[in-house]
XYZ file of C-alpha atoms in Angstrom:
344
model
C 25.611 76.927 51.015
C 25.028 80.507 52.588
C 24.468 83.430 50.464
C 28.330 84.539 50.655
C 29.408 80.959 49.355
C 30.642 79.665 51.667
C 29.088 76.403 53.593
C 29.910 76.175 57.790
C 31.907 73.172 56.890
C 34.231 74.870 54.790
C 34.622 77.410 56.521
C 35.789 75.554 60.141
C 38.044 73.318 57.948
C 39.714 76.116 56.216
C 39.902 78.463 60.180
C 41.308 74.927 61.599
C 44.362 74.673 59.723
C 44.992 78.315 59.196
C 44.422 79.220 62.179
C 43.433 76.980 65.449
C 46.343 73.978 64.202
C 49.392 76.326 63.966
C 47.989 77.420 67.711
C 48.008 73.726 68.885
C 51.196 73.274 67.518
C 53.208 76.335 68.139
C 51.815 76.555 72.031
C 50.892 72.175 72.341
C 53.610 70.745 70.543
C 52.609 66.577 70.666
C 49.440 66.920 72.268
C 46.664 64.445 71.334
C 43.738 66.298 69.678
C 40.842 65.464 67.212
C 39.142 68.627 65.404
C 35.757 68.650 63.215
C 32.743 70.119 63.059
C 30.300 68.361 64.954
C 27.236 68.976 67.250
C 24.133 70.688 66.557
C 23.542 73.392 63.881
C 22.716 72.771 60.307
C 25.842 73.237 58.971
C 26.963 69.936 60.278
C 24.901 68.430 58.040
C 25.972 70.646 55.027
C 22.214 71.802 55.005
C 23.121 75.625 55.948
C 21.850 78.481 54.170
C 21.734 82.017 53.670
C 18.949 81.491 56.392
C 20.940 79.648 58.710
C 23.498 82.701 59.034
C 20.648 84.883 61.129
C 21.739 83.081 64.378
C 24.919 80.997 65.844
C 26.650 80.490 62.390
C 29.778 81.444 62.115
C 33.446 80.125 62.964
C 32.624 77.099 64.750
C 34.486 74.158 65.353
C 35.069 71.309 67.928
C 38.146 70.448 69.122
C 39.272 67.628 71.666
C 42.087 67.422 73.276
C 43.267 65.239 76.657
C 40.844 66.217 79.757
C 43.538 68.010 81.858
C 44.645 69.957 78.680
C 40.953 71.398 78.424
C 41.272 74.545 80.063
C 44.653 75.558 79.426
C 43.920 74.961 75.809
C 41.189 76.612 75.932
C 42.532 80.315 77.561
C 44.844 79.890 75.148
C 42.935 80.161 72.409
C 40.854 82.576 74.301
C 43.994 85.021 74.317
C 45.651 83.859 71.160
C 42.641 83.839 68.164
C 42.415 86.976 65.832
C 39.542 89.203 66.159
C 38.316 88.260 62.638
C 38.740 85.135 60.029
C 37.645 85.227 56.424
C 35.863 87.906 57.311
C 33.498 86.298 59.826
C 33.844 87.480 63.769
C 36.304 84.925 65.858
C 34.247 85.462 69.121
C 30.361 86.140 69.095
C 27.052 85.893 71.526
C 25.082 83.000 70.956
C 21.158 83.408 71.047
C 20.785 84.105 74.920
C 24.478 85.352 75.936
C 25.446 88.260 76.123
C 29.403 88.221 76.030
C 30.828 87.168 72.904
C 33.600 84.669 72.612
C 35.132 82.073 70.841
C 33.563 78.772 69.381
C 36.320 76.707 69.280
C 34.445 74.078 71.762
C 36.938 72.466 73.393
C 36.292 69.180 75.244
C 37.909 65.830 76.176
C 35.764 62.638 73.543
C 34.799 61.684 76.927
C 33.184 64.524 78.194
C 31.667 65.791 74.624
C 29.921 61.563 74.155
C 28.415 62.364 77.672
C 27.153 65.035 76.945
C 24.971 64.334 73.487
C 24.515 60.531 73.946
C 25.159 60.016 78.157
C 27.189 56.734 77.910
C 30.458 55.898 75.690
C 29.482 53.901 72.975
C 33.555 52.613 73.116
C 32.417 50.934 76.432
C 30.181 48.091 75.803
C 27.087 49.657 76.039
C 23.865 48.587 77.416
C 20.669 47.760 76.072
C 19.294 50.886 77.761
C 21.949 52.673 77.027
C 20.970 51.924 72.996
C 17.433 52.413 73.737
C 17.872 55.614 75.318
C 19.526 56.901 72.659
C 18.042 59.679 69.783
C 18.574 59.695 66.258
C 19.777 63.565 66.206
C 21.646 62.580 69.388
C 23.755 60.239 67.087
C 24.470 62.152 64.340
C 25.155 64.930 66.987
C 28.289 62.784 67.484
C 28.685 60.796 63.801
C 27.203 63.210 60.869
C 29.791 65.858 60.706
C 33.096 66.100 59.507
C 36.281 65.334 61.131
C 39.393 67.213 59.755
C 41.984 65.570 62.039
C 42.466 62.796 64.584
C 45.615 61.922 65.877
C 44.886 59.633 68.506
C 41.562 57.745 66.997
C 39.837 58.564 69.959
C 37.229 60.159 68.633
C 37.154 58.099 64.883
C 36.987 54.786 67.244
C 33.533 56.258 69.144
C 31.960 57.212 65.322
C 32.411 53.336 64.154
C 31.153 52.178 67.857
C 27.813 53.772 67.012
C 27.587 52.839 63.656
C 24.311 51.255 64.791
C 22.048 49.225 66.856
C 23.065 45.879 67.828
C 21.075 42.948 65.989
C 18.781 42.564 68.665
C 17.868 46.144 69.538
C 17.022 46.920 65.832
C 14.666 44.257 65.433
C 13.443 45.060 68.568
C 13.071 48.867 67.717
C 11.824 47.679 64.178
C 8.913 45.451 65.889
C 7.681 48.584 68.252
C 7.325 50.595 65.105
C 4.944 48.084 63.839
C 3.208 47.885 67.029
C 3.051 51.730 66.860
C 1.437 51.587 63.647
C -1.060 48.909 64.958
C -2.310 51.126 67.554
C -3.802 54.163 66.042
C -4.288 52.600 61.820
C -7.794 51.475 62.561
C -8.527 54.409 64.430
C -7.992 57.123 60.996
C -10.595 55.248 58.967
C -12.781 55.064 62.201
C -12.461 58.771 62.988
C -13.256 59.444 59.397
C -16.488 57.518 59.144
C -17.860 59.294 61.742
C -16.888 62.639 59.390
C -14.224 63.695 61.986
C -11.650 64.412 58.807
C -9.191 66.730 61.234
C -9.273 63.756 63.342
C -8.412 61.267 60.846
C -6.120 63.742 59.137
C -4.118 64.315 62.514
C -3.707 60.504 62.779
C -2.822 59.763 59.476
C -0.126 62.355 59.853
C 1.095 60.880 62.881
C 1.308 57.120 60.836
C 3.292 58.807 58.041
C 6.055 60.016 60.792
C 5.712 56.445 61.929
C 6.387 55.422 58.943
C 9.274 57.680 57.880
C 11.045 56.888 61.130
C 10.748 53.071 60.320
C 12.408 53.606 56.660
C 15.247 55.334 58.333
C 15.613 52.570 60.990
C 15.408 49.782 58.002
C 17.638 51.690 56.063
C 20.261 51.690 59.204
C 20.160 55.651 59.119
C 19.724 57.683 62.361
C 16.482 59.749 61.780
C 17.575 63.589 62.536
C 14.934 65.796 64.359
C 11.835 67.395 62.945
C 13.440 70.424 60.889
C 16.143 67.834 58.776
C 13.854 64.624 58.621
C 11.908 64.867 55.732
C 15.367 66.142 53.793
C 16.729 63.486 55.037
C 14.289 61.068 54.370
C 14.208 62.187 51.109
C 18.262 60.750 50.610
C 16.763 57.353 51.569
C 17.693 54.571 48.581
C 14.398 53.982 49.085
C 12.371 56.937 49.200
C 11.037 57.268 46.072
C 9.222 54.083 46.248
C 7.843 55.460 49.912
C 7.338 59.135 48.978
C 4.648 59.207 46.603
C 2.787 56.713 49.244
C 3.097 59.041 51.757
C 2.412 61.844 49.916
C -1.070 60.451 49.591
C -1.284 59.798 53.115
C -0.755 63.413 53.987
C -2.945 64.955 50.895
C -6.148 62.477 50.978
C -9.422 64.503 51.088
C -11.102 61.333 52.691
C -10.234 58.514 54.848
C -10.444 55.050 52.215
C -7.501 56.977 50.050
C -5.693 57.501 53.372
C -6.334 54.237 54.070
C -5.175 52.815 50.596
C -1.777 55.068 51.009
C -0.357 54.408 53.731
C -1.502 50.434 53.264
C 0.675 51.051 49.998
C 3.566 52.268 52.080
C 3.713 49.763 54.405
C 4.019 47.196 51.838
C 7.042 48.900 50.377
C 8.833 49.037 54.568
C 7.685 45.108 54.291
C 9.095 44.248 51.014
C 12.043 46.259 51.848
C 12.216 44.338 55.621
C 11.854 40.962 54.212
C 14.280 41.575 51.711
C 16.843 42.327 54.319
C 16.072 38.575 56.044
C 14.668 39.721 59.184
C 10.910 38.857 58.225
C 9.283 36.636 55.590
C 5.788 37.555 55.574
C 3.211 38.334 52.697
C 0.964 41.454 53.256
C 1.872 44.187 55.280
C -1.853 44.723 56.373
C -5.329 42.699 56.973
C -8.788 43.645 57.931
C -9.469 44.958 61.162
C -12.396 42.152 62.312
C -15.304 42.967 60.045
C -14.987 46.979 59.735
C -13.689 48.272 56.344
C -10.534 49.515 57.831
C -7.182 47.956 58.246
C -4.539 46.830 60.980
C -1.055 45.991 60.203
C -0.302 42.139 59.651
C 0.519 40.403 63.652
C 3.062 38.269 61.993
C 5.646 41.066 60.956
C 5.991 41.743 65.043
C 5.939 37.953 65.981
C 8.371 37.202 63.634
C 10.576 40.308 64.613
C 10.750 39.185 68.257
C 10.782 35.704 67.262
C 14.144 36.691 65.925
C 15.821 38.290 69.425
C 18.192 35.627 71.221
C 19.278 38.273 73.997
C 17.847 37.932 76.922
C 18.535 41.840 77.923
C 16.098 42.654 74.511
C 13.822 40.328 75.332
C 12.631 40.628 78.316
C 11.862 44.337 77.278
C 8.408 45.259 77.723
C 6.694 44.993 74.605
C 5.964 47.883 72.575
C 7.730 50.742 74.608
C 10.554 51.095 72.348
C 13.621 53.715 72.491
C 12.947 57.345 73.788
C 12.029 58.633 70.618
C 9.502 55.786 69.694
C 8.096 57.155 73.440
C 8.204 60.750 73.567
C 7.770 63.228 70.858
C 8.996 66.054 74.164
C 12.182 68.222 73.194
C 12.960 68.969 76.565
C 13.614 65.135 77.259
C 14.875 64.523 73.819
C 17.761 66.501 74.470
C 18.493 65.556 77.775
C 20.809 62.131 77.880
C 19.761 61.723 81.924
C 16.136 62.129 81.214
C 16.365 60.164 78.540
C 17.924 57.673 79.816
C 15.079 57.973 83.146
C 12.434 57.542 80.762
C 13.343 53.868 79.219
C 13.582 52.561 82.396
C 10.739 53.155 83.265
């Protein structure tokens, strides 16, 4: 809620149907069209703020309407929209333009799923497809409101990415545990050797690991780094996971790192076997005969154990989906080089 009361949410309902609807209908009389508030900006979450208003907030709203209507529709409203709404500007610069103008972003639900997730998930998607798919590029599409749809177009594309299919989560679940199996020995390792940054900048990167993991057991897109721990924190089960992680993050030395985020992990087990997809006891052993710890083999085998299609498994083992492979924003946010780097 920003410091004038008023969230971004409301506000684009409220300047739809006073203001862009009697436009569509006066000038489009019939035509097909779907309007919300979707995309990027924290207001499509209904996180916004009084901070949120120092850049691109404002009268925004997405509207879709057939692909040949696009333009037309779109002059229109260039020539047609007041100067002002609710007191807020109609047309302003975002950061980087110069020339101000509308944001009524008006696109075909073709054209606007191409653009945040690079395939239709309406059209059978493929395993790739899934895998080279982002959390915030989901809930780019599937988070925010919609205020109208007349033709379903866009409502239909929401429930088709509702989520993984069976065999990619368990797949994406298993190369979370095999992240976690890569670098757990190496914090208490780091730390007996008194590198404590070291061990500290690991154990940071296993709580992440772990976070995302809830989210995907939990059958929530993870959103990127500024929403995820407010997210996380809406989890059913976060408050069993928080105070676990908490210690991971805080812990002056390595063998109370060690002990949290062992903790943790047997809350993401207990919460995984309870779901049916594994049945094992102990989400950790020893690592050979050093006093640290590795996750527990089993939870993978048993995860990939589970995956019947042949498209998931013959995946190579461990890679995962973009985001389990690159922490880089500038290929996060690209579908195409996203979609470049699973295949590889």
């Amino acid at each position: 809620m920003t410091e004038s009361g008023q969230s971004g949410i409301a506000l684009a309902r409220r300047y739809f149907f006073d203001v862009v609807s009697p436009i569509l209908a006066d000038r489009f009389p019939g035509l097909p069209h779907a309007a919300g508030r979707l995309g990027s900006g924290s207001d499509v979450f209904g996180w916004d703020d009084e901070v949120s208003r120092d850049h691109d907030w404002g009268l925004r709203l997405s509207l879709f309407v057939p692909a040949d209507a696009v333009t037309e529709v779109d002059e229109q409203l260039q020539r047609l929209l007041p100067e002002h709404y609710s007191g807020f500007p109609v047309r302003f610069a975002f950061t980087g333009q110069t020339v101000p103008r509308h944001h009524v972003d008006v696109s075909s639900v073709s054209r606007f799923l191409d653009d945040r997730l690079g395939f239709n998930p309406r059209a059978d998607p493929s395993v790739p497809d899934w895998l080279s798919l982002t959390g915030q590029a989901a809930l780019e599409v599937v988070a925010g409101p919609v205020f109208v749809d007349t033709a379903d177009e866009l409502t239909s594309a929401r429930r088709a990415l509702d989520w993984y299919p069976h065999d990619v989560w368990r797949y994406v679940l298993a190369c979370d545990w095999i992240r976690l199996a890569q670098e757990l020995p190496l914090m208490g390792r780091a730390s007996d050797v008194g590198d404590e940054i070291g061990s500290r900048i690991i154990a940071a990167r296993l709580a992440q690991i772990a976070m995302h993991l809830a989210f995907i057991l939990e059958r929530r897109w993870p959103p990127y780094a500024k929403w995820l721990g407010t997210s996380f924190s809406h989890l059913a089960y976060a408050p069993e996971l928080r105070g676990a992680l908490d210690g991971v993050l805080t812990a002056d030395e390595g063998t109370s790192r060690q002990h949290s985020i062992a903790a943790a992990l047997e809350h993401l087990l207990e919460r995984q076997n309870s779901l049916g997809l594994t049945a094992v006891t102990g989400a950790t052993i020893p690592f050979w005969d050093r006093p640290h710890i590795h996750p527990n083999p089993t939870i993978i085998d048993q995860l990939l154990d589970g995956i019947t299609n042949p498209d998931v498994t013959a995946l190579p083992r461990g890679r995962g989906s973009a985001e389990q492979r690159t922490d880089n924003v500038d290929i996060l946010i690209n579908p195409q080089a996203r979609a470049r780097i699973v295949a590889i």
